[in-house]
């Protein structure tokens, strides 16, 4: 494979189609960067192409391993938004990394097995294209808002059916957002099939625009990296695999609970869901996430308020309902919407037990995740009972919820409850301060030493030192 000499690659003008066995250079650069760049946990790739010519000038940053910041990304996007077509397509995948192009892009001689055939063809035929193998996650997270501000048009979530019904006009700006899923399965074929399906969606969308002769600028990126390094080792025949190496056992996963009306509105997931009442403990995990007959009666959703209702029959010899109430508000200081889980209600035998959960909060475009959401003080105490002492105890391990801006049945990027100053950081800081104090005290003692200015001469009279009282 050719060495990586550019982190950003620009191509303008028409070129001859590559040989059938070759991969287009933009994706080849992505694949080569995947092999060269091992630390890509906070970066995602961004692929841009347009039906207009000469939208991007050659980039100045040509060194290997360059990470595109938000300021640099705006300099690349501004020419396309100001001089290019006013119809912008944003293909947003939940997870994608440059390693995906190495694992599934046909770069190891298996061209016929490439999962990006339509994307490769689009880049090869596009008059202008731009490939950024590593873009800072913060820059991508604000990409939709940036495009909306530049175009003066709100993002429109579309699929193939709605796209065919839209009447796009070249003179009026339009921002079309197409969400593409990605599977978290550890199997090799499952991600390939999903990526192939996503590539087919891209091909069908571009075919629809081409049939209507609509100029456009398209972008493909992701919310977060997919981290498929283990799959790459399997594709390359076990490169980097150590002798007698065993794969770590993955925890048992289950699909999230989804409340739908016309579309998925609320997503809820936890590794374990346990409830304790009067000292009796019940595990509701299987009844919640693995049951086809989960009762969601009483759930509701609108743009400002949402409620997820879970009803269980025969729980502690009664019918018990758990209601998660979430509210969405606009905060003028940050000029963005934030959601808060106002409370958790437990309805049982005509009584209502309420837990405050105001610490479960985050931006509305994100989901919320926490290792423990519990009323137990040893597990963070994020659920605070309004009436103490409480006969109920609720514990949710590896909790995640999203009630606003849900697209499909995949969580958005998670706002985590973990604070920056963890116990380990505090211990390190305190130890460092203690060592600094010892060093300062020792240095002060050394600087306080004074040289003797009087000495005893054994040939002369004895020195008499007058005692000072």
Tab-separated table of C-alpha atoms in Angstrom, residues 8-355:
chain	number	residue	atom	x	y	z
A	8	UNK	CA	-6.104	16.197	3.120
A	9	UNK	CA	-6.571	15.330	-0.542
A	10	UNK	CA	-8.245	17.597	-3.096
A	11	UNK	CA	-9.198	16.750	-6.633
A	12	UNK	CA	-10.732	19.089	-9.201
A	13	UNK	CA	-11.654	18.576	-12.813
A	14	UNK	CA	-12.554	15.353	-14.552
A	15	UNK	CA	-10.173	12.452	-14.602
A	16	UNK	CA	-10.078	9.140	-16.337
A	17	UNK	CA	-11.766	6.284	-14.546
A	18	UNK	CA	-9.271	4.137	-12.614
A	19	UNK	CA	-8.464	0.602	-13.553
A	20	UNK	CA	-10.980	-1.958	-12.248
A	21	UNK	CA	-8.510	-3.381	-9.748
A	22	UNK	CA	-7.606	0.014	-8.283
A	23	UNK	CA	-9.352	1.834	-5.512
A	24	UNK	CA	-10.082	5.591	-5.946
A	25	UNK	CA	-7.359	7.651	-4.328
A	26	UNK	CA	-9.588	9.412	-1.730
A	27	UNK	CA	-10.646	6.127	-0.168
A	28	UNK	CA	-7.127	4.718	-0.607
A	29	UNK	CA	-5.788	7.628	1.403
A	30	UNK	CA	-8.384	6.959	4.078
A	31	UNK	CA	-7.389	3.310	4.202
A	32	UNK	CA	-3.676	4.108	4.333
A	33	UNK	CA	-4.273	6.620	7.098
A	34	UNK	CA	-6.106	3.912	9.018
A	35	UNK	CA	-2.985	1.765	9.031
A	36	UNK	CA	-0.686	4.692	9.895
A	37	UNK	CA	-2.874	6.378	12.534
A	38	UNK	CA	-3.578	4.078	15.458
A	39	UNK	CA	-4.954	6.678	17.856
A	40	UNK	CA	-8.224	7.799	16.304
A	41	UNK	CA	-10.651	7.606	19.200
A	42	UNK	CA	-11.585	11.287	19.010
A	43	UNK	CA	-11.536	11.744	15.233
A	44	UNK	CA	-13.891	10.743	12.448
A	45	UNK	CA	-13.440	10.939	8.659
A	46	UNK	CA	-15.246	13.493	6.497
A	47	UNK	CA	-15.772	12.964	2.758
A	48	UNK	CA	-17.061	15.832	0.587
A	49	UNK	CA	-17.936	15.890	-3.107
A	50	UNK	CA	-19.902	18.227	-5.361
A	51	UNK	CA	-21.383	18.471	-8.823
A	52	UNK	CA	-19.586	21.831	-9.323
A	53	UNK	CA	-15.942	22.344	-10.251
A	54	UNK	CA	-13.062	24.010	-8.435
A	55	UNK	CA	-14.698	24.377	-5.020
A	56	UNK	CA	-11.605	23.530	-2.985
A	57	UNK	CA	-8.055	24.787	-3.324
A	58	UNK	CA	-5.083	22.545	-2.491
A	59	UNK	CA	-4.663	22.210	1.257
A	60	UNK	CA	-1.605	23.531	3.071
A	61	UNK	CA	-1.524	20.833	5.759
A	62	UNK	CA	0.173	17.922	4.060
A	63	UNK	CA	1.922	16.192	6.943
A	64	UNK	CA	0.952	12.724	8.026
A	65	UNK	CA	-1.360	12.384	11.024
A	66	UNK	CA	-2.856	15.880	10.720
A	67	UNK	CA	-6.152	16.355	12.586
A	68	UNK	CA	-8.535	18.917	11.104
A	69	UNK	CA	-9.854	21.378	13.685
A	70	UNK	CA	-13.153	23.241	13.617
A	71	UNK	CA	-11.513	26.428	12.302
A	72	UNK	CA	-9.782	24.572	9.482
A	73	UNK	CA	-12.970	22.719	8.635
A	74	UNK	CA	-14.835	26.018	8.213
A	75	UNK	CA	-12.208	27.200	5.703
A	76	UNK	CA	-12.807	24.038	3.660
A	77	UNK	CA	-16.601	24.287	3.827
A	78	UNK	CA	-17.033	28.012	3.143
A	79	UNK	CA	-16.111	27.870	-0.587
A	80	UNK	CA	-18.581	25.036	-1.200
A	81	UNK	CA	-21.380	26.809	0.675
A	82	UNK	CA	-20.755	30.243	-0.873
A	83	UNK	CA	-19.856	29.300	-4.458
A	84	UNK	CA	-21.290	25.807	-4.835
A	85	UNK	CA	-24.839	24.434	-5.104
A	86	UNK	CA	-27.395	25.495	-2.518
A	87	UNK	CA	-28.639	21.938	-2.025
A	88	UNK	CA	-26.489	20.212	0.612
A	89	UNK	CA	-26.766	16.525	1.530
A	90	UNK	CA	-25.383	15.405	4.887
A	91	UNK	CA	-25.036	11.630	5.215
A	92	UNK	CA	-24.584	11.215	8.963
A	93	UNK	CA	-23.626	7.777	10.204
A	94	UNK	CA	-23.802	6.871	13.875
A	95	UNK	CA	-20.283	5.412	13.901
A	96	UNK	CA	-17.544	5.473	11.289
A	97	UNK	CA	-13.750	5.387	11.373
A	98	UNK	CA	-11.018	5.385	8.781
A	99	UNK	CA	-10.414	1.776	9.844
A	100	UNK	CA	-13.763	0.893	8.263
A	101	UNK	CA	-12.365	1.748	4.834
A	102	UNK	CA	-9.406	-0.535	5.460
A	103	UNK	CA	-11.510	-3.425	6.738
A	104	UNK	CA	-14.345	-3.243	4.222
A	105	UNK	CA	-13.117	-1.040	1.356
A	106	UNK	CA	-11.421	-3.711	-0.734
A	107	UNK	CA	-7.886	-2.392	-0.216
A	108	UNK	CA	-6.337	-5.831	0.232
A	109	UNK	CA	-7.057	-7.067	-3.295
A	110	UNK	CA	-10.686	-8.020	-2.665
A	111	UNK	CA	-12.078	-5.207	-4.801
A	112	UNK	CA	-15.256	-7.132	-5.522
A	113	UNK	CA	-16.041	-7.246	-1.795
A	114	UNK	CA	-15.855	-3.485	-1.247
A	115	UNK	CA	-18.683	-2.113	0.877
A	116	UNK	CA	-18.256	1.396	-0.594
A	117	UNK	CA	-18.749	0.836	-4.318
A	118	UNK	CA	-21.310	3.650	-4.764
A	119	UNK	CA	-19.220	6.072	-2.700
A	120	UNK	CA	-16.112	5.213	-4.705
A	121	UNK	CA	-17.993	5.769	-7.950
A	122	UNK	CA	-19.382	9.114	-6.713
A	123	UNK	CA	-15.907	10.343	-5.757
A	124	UNK	CA	-14.452	9.188	-9.051
A	125	UNK	CA	-17.081	10.995	-11.148
A	126	UNK	CA	-17.428	14.135	-8.998
A	127	UNK	CA	-15.855	17.277	-10.551
A	128	UNK	CA	-14.735	18.351	-7.060
A	129	UNK	CA	-14.001	16.258	-3.991
A	130	UNK	CA	-12.319	16.658	-0.629
A	131	UNK	CA	-11.301	13.937	1.824
A	132	UNK	CA	-10.370	14.637	5.452
A	133	UNK	CA	-9.272	11.362	7.076
A	134	UNK	CA	-9.213	12.741	10.641
A	135	UNK	CA	-11.536	15.524	11.775
A	136	UNK	CA	-11.816	16.553	15.389
A	137	UNK	CA	-14.996	15.225	16.973
A	138	UNK	CA	-16.001	18.660	18.283
A	139	UNK	CA	-15.965	20.101	14.775
A	140	UNK	CA	-18.205	17.325	13.443
A	141	UNK	CA	-20.617	17.570	16.384
A	142	UNK	CA	-21.443	21.164	15.418
A	143	UNK	CA	-21.485	20.527	11.656
A	144	UNK	CA	-25.278	20.477	11.326
A	145	UNK	CA	-25.651	23.801	13.173
A	146	UNK	CA	-22.866	25.305	11.079
A	147	UNK	CA	-24.506	24.269	7.796
A	148	UNK	CA	-27.870	25.530	8.997
A	149	UNK	CA	-26.381	28.936	9.832
A	150	UNK	CA	-24.522	29.234	6.525
A	151	UNK	CA	-27.423	28.112	4.341
A	152	UNK	CA	-30.169	29.813	6.322
A	153	UNK	CA	-32.258	26.629	6.119
A	154	UNK	CA	-33.322	24.211	8.833
A	155	UNK	CA	-32.132	20.599	8.472
A	156	UNK	CA	-34.762	18.315	6.974
A	157	UNK	CA	-34.615	14.650	7.974
A	158	UNK	CA	-35.433	12.668	4.846
A	159	UNK	CA	-35.397	9.120	3.547
A	160	UNK	CA	-35.720	7.749	0.016
A	161	UNK	CA	-39.533	7.971	0.005
A	162	UNK	CA	-39.688	11.605	1.128
A	163	UNK	CA	-36.784	12.579	-1.121
A	164	UNK	CA	-38.698	11.521	-4.223
A	165	UNK	CA	-41.645	13.662	-3.134
A	166	UNK	CA	-39.535	16.768	-2.507
A	167	UNK	CA	-39.329	19.420	-5.193
A	168	UNK	CA	-35.852	20.863	-4.833
A	169	UNK	CA	-34.934	24.136	-6.487
A	170	UNK	CA	-31.384	25.101	-7.381
A	171	UNK	CA	-31.988	28.720	-6.343
A	172	UNK	CA	-33.359	27.970	-2.872
A	173	UNK	CA	-31.100	26.508	-0.155
A	174	UNK	CA	-31.939	23.116	1.293
A	175	UNK	CA	-30.157	21.067	3.953
A	176	UNK	CA	-31.117	17.401	3.747
A	177	UNK	CA	-30.035	15.127	6.599
A	178	UNK	CA	-29.899	11.383	5.916
A	179	UNK	CA	-29.103	9.243	8.974
A	180	UNK	CA	-27.227	5.994	8.324
A	181	UNK	CA	-27.020	3.290	11.032
A	182	UNK	CA	-24.062	1.239	12.152
A	183	UNK	CA	-24.200	-2.020	14.075
A	184	UNK	CA	-22.348	-2.615	17.328
A	185	UNK	CA	-22.123	-6.342	16.654
A	186	UNK	CA	-18.732	-7.965	17.119
A	187	UNK	CA	-19.184	-10.269	14.107
A	188	UNK	CA	-17.287	-9.507	10.911
A	189	UNK	CA	-20.172	-9.803	8.482
A	190	UNK	CA	-22.738	-7.712	10.379
A	191	UNK	CA	-20.834	-4.393	10.041
A	192	UNK	CA	-20.043	-5.168	6.393
A	193	UNK	CA	-23.718	-5.755	5.588
A	194	UNK	CA	-24.745	-2.531	7.311
A	195	UNK	CA	-22.043	-0.508	5.565
A	196	UNK	CA	-23.052	-2.040	2.246
A	197	UNK	CA	-26.677	-1.095	2.920
A	198	UNK	CA	-25.620	2.447	3.796
A	199	UNK	CA	-23.632	2.638	0.563
A	200	UNK	CA	-26.710	1.538	-1.385
A	201	UNK	CA	-28.734	4.317	0.274
A	202	UNK	CA	-26.086	6.837	-0.816
A	203	UNK	CA	-26.221	5.483	-4.369
A	204	UNK	CA	-30.017	5.660	-4.540
A	205	UNK	CA	-30.103	9.218	-3.175
A	206	UNK	CA	-27.506	10.377	-5.696
A	207	UNK	CA	-29.365	8.597	-8.519
A	208	UNK	CA	-32.565	10.415	-7.566
A	209	UNK	CA	-30.831	13.800	-7.679
A	210	UNK	CA	-29.106	12.936	-10.942
A	211	UNK	CA	-32.383	11.915	-12.580
A	212	UNK	CA	-33.873	15.301	-11.646
A	213	UNK	CA	-30.691	17.147	-12.747
A	214	UNK	CA	-30.309	18.890	-9.378
A	215	UNK	CA	-26.858	20.294	-8.468
A	216	UNK	CA	-25.703	19.356	-4.989
A	217	UNK	CA	-22.854	19.181	-2.503
A	218	UNK	CA	-22.700	16.026	-0.390
A	219	UNK	CA	-20.867	15.154	2.828
A	220	UNK	CA	-20.398	11.834	4.586
A	221	UNK	CA	-19.262	11.729	8.216
A	222	UNK	CA	-20.185	10.193	11.564
A	223	UNK	CA	-21.193	11.147	15.080
A	224	UNK	CA	-18.407	9.089	16.662
A	225	UNK	CA	-15.658	6.638	15.648
A	226	UNK	CA	-16.532	2.976	15.314
A	227	UNK	CA	-13.222	1.600	16.637
A	228	UNK	CA	-13.027	-1.519	14.484
A	229	UNK	CA	-9.328	-2.250	15.057
A	230	UNK	CA	-10.100	-5.818	16.104
A	231	UNK	CA	-11.978	-6.420	12.849
A	232	UNK	CA	-9.011	-5.078	10.842
A	233	UNK	CA	-6.739	-7.682	12.422
A	234	UNK	CA	-9.169	-10.382	11.308
A	235	UNK	CA	-9.364	-9.041	7.755
A	236	UNK	CA	-5.597	-8.837	7.329
A	237	UNK	CA	-5.150	-12.446	8.299
A	238	UNK	CA	-4.394	-11.842	11.956
A	239	UNK	CA	-1.805	-9.038	11.700
A	240	UNK	CA	-0.848	-7.910	15.185
A	241	UNK	CA	-2.503	-10.951	16.801
A	242	UNK	CA	-0.363	-12.440	19.538
A	243	UNK	CA	0.235	-16.138	20.125
A	244	UNK	CA	-2.486	-17.817	22.203
A	245	UNK	CA	-4.397	-14.529	22.309
A	246	UNK	CA	-8.026	-14.886	23.367
A	247	UNK	CA	-10.796	-12.461	22.636
A	248	UNK	CA	-12.342	-10.954	25.697
A	249	UNK	CA	-15.851	-12.103	26.411
A	250	UNK	CA	-18.377	-9.390	25.574
A	251	UNK	CA	-21.225	-8.649	27.980
A	252	UNK	CA	-24.654	-9.836	26.990
A	253	UNK	CA	-26.477	-7.013	25.238
A	254	UNK	CA	-30.102	-6.484	24.417
A	255	UNK	CA	-31.951	-3.928	22.276
A	256	UNK	CA	-33.203	-0.716	23.893
A	257	UNK	CA	-36.819	-0.063	24.755
A	258	UNK	CA	-38.329	2.181	22.095
A	259	UNK	CA	-41.542	4.174	22.372
A	260	UNK	CA	-42.979	4.985	18.930
A	261	UNK	CA	-45.920	6.983	17.641
A	262	UNK	CA	-45.287	7.916	14.017
A	263	UNK	CA	-41.547	7.354	14.542
A	264	UNK	CA	-39.232	6.333	17.396
A	265	UNK	CA	-39.483	9.023	20.069
A	266	UNK	CA	-37.939	7.693	23.294
A	267	UNK	CA	-35.067	5.218	23.722
A	268	UNK	CA	-34.195	3.609	27.055
A	269	UNK	CA	-31.498	1.054	27.841
A	270	UNK	CA	-29.730	-0.422	30.848
A	271	UNK	CA	-27.457	-3.379	31.396
A	272	UNK	CA	-29.421	-4.306	34.534
A	273	UNK	CA	-32.663	-2.920	35.977
A	274	UNK	CA	-33.354	-3.944	39.587
A	275	UNK	CA	-35.959	-2.801	42.102
A	276	UNK	CA	-36.119	-3.378	45.851
A	277	UNK	CA	-39.283	-3.016	47.957
A	278	UNK	CA	-39.350	-3.679	51.710
A	279	UNK	CA	-36.127	-5.661	51.442
A	280	UNK	CA	-37.314	-7.845	48.539
A	281	UNK	CA	-35.211	-7.522	45.375
A	282	UNK	CA	-36.517	-8.097	41.828
A	283	UNK	CA	-34.499	-8.070	38.598
A	284	UNK	CA	-36.595	-6.524	35.806
A	285	UNK	CA	-33.929	-6.705	33.089
A	286	UNK	CA	-35.363	-9.622	31.132
A	287	UNK	CA	-38.955	-8.442	31.585
A	288	UNK	CA	-37.988	-4.998	30.257
A	289	UNK	CA	-35.560	-5.590	27.398
A	290	UNK	CA	-36.181	-9.179	26.333
A	291	UNK	CA	-39.955	-9.333	26.510
A	292	UNK	CA	-42.172	-8.860	23.472
A	293	UNK	CA	-45.148	-7.934	25.670
A	294	UNK	CA	-43.733	-4.948	27.558
A	295	UNK	CA	-46.599	-2.616	28.454
A	296	UNK	CA	-45.833	1.003	27.426
A	297	UNK	CA	-49.375	2.284	27.996
A	298	UNK	CA	-49.306	5.823	29.331
A	299	UNK	CA	-46.171	6.900	27.487
A	300	UNK	CA	-46.336	10.238	25.661
A	301	UNK	CA	-44.093	12.612	23.719
A	302	UNK	CA	-43.977	16.161	22.367
A	303	UNK	CA	-41.191	18.634	21.632
A	304	UNK	CA	-41.019	19.923	25.209
A	305	UNK	CA	-42.178	17.057	27.433
A	306	UNK	CA	-41.835	13.282	27.232
A	307	UNK	CA	-42.777	10.388	29.450
A	308	UNK	CA	-41.862	6.700	29.243
A	309	UNK	CA	-44.231	4.429	31.165
A	310	UNK	CA	-43.291	0.809	31.994
A	311	UNK	CA	-46.003	-1.346	33.604
A	312	UNK	CA	-45.358	-4.734	35.233
A	313	UNK	CA	-48.065	-7.100	36.428
A	314	UNK	CA	-47.466	-9.301	39.447
A	315	UNK	CA	-44.512	-7.319	40.728
A	316	UNK	CA	-44.491	-7.579	44.519
A	317	UNK	CA	-48.047	-8.975	44.226
A	318	UNK	CA	-49.284	-5.785	42.582
A	319	UNK	CA	-49.333	-3.866	39.300
A	320	UNK	CA	-46.423	-1.424	39.344
A	321	UNK	CA	-45.765	1.346	36.813
A	322	UNK	CA	-42.466	3.195	36.429
A	323	UNK	CA	-42.684	6.597	34.702
A	324	UNK	CA	-39.596	8.466	33.469
A	325	UNK	CA	-40.578	12.138	32.966
A	326	UNK	CA	-38.216	14.260	30.844
A	327	UNK	CA	-38.473	17.952	29.936
A	328	UNK	CA	-36.804	19.885	27.108
A	329	UNK	CA	-35.981	23.573	27.630
A	330	UNK	CA	-34.201	26.338	25.739
A	331	UNK	CA	-31.517	28.075	27.799
A	332	UNK	CA	-30.821	31.594	26.436
A	333	UNK	CA	-27.305	31.717	27.910
A	334	UNK	CA	-26.081	28.765	25.849
A	335	UNK	CA	-28.625	29.347	23.040
A	336	UNK	CA	-29.409	25.658	22.871
A	337	UNK	CA	-31.910	23.145	24.172
A	338	UNK	CA	-31.106	20.924	27.160
A	339	UNK	CA	-33.195	18.058	28.498
A	340	UNK	CA	-33.595	17.018	32.125
A	341	UNK	CA	-35.175	13.941	33.634
A	342	UNK	CA	-37.406	15.733	36.093
A	343	UNK	CA	-38.449	12.696	38.099
A	344	UNK	CA	-39.037	8.964	38.255
A	345	UNK	CA	-42.496	8.002	39.486
A	346	UNK	CA	-43.472	4.597	40.866
A	347	UNK	CA	-47.234	3.968	40.832
A	348	UNK	CA	-48.325	1.074	43.027
A	349	UNK	CA	-51.567	0.314	44.906
A	350	UNK	CA	-52.904	3.823	44.322
A	351	UNK	CA	-49.842	5.548	45.746
A	352	UNK	CA	-47.107	7.494	43.933
A	353	UNK	CA	-43.478	7.427	45.038
A	354	UNK	CA	-41.349	10.129	43.392
A	355	UNK	CA	-37.585	10.283	42.911
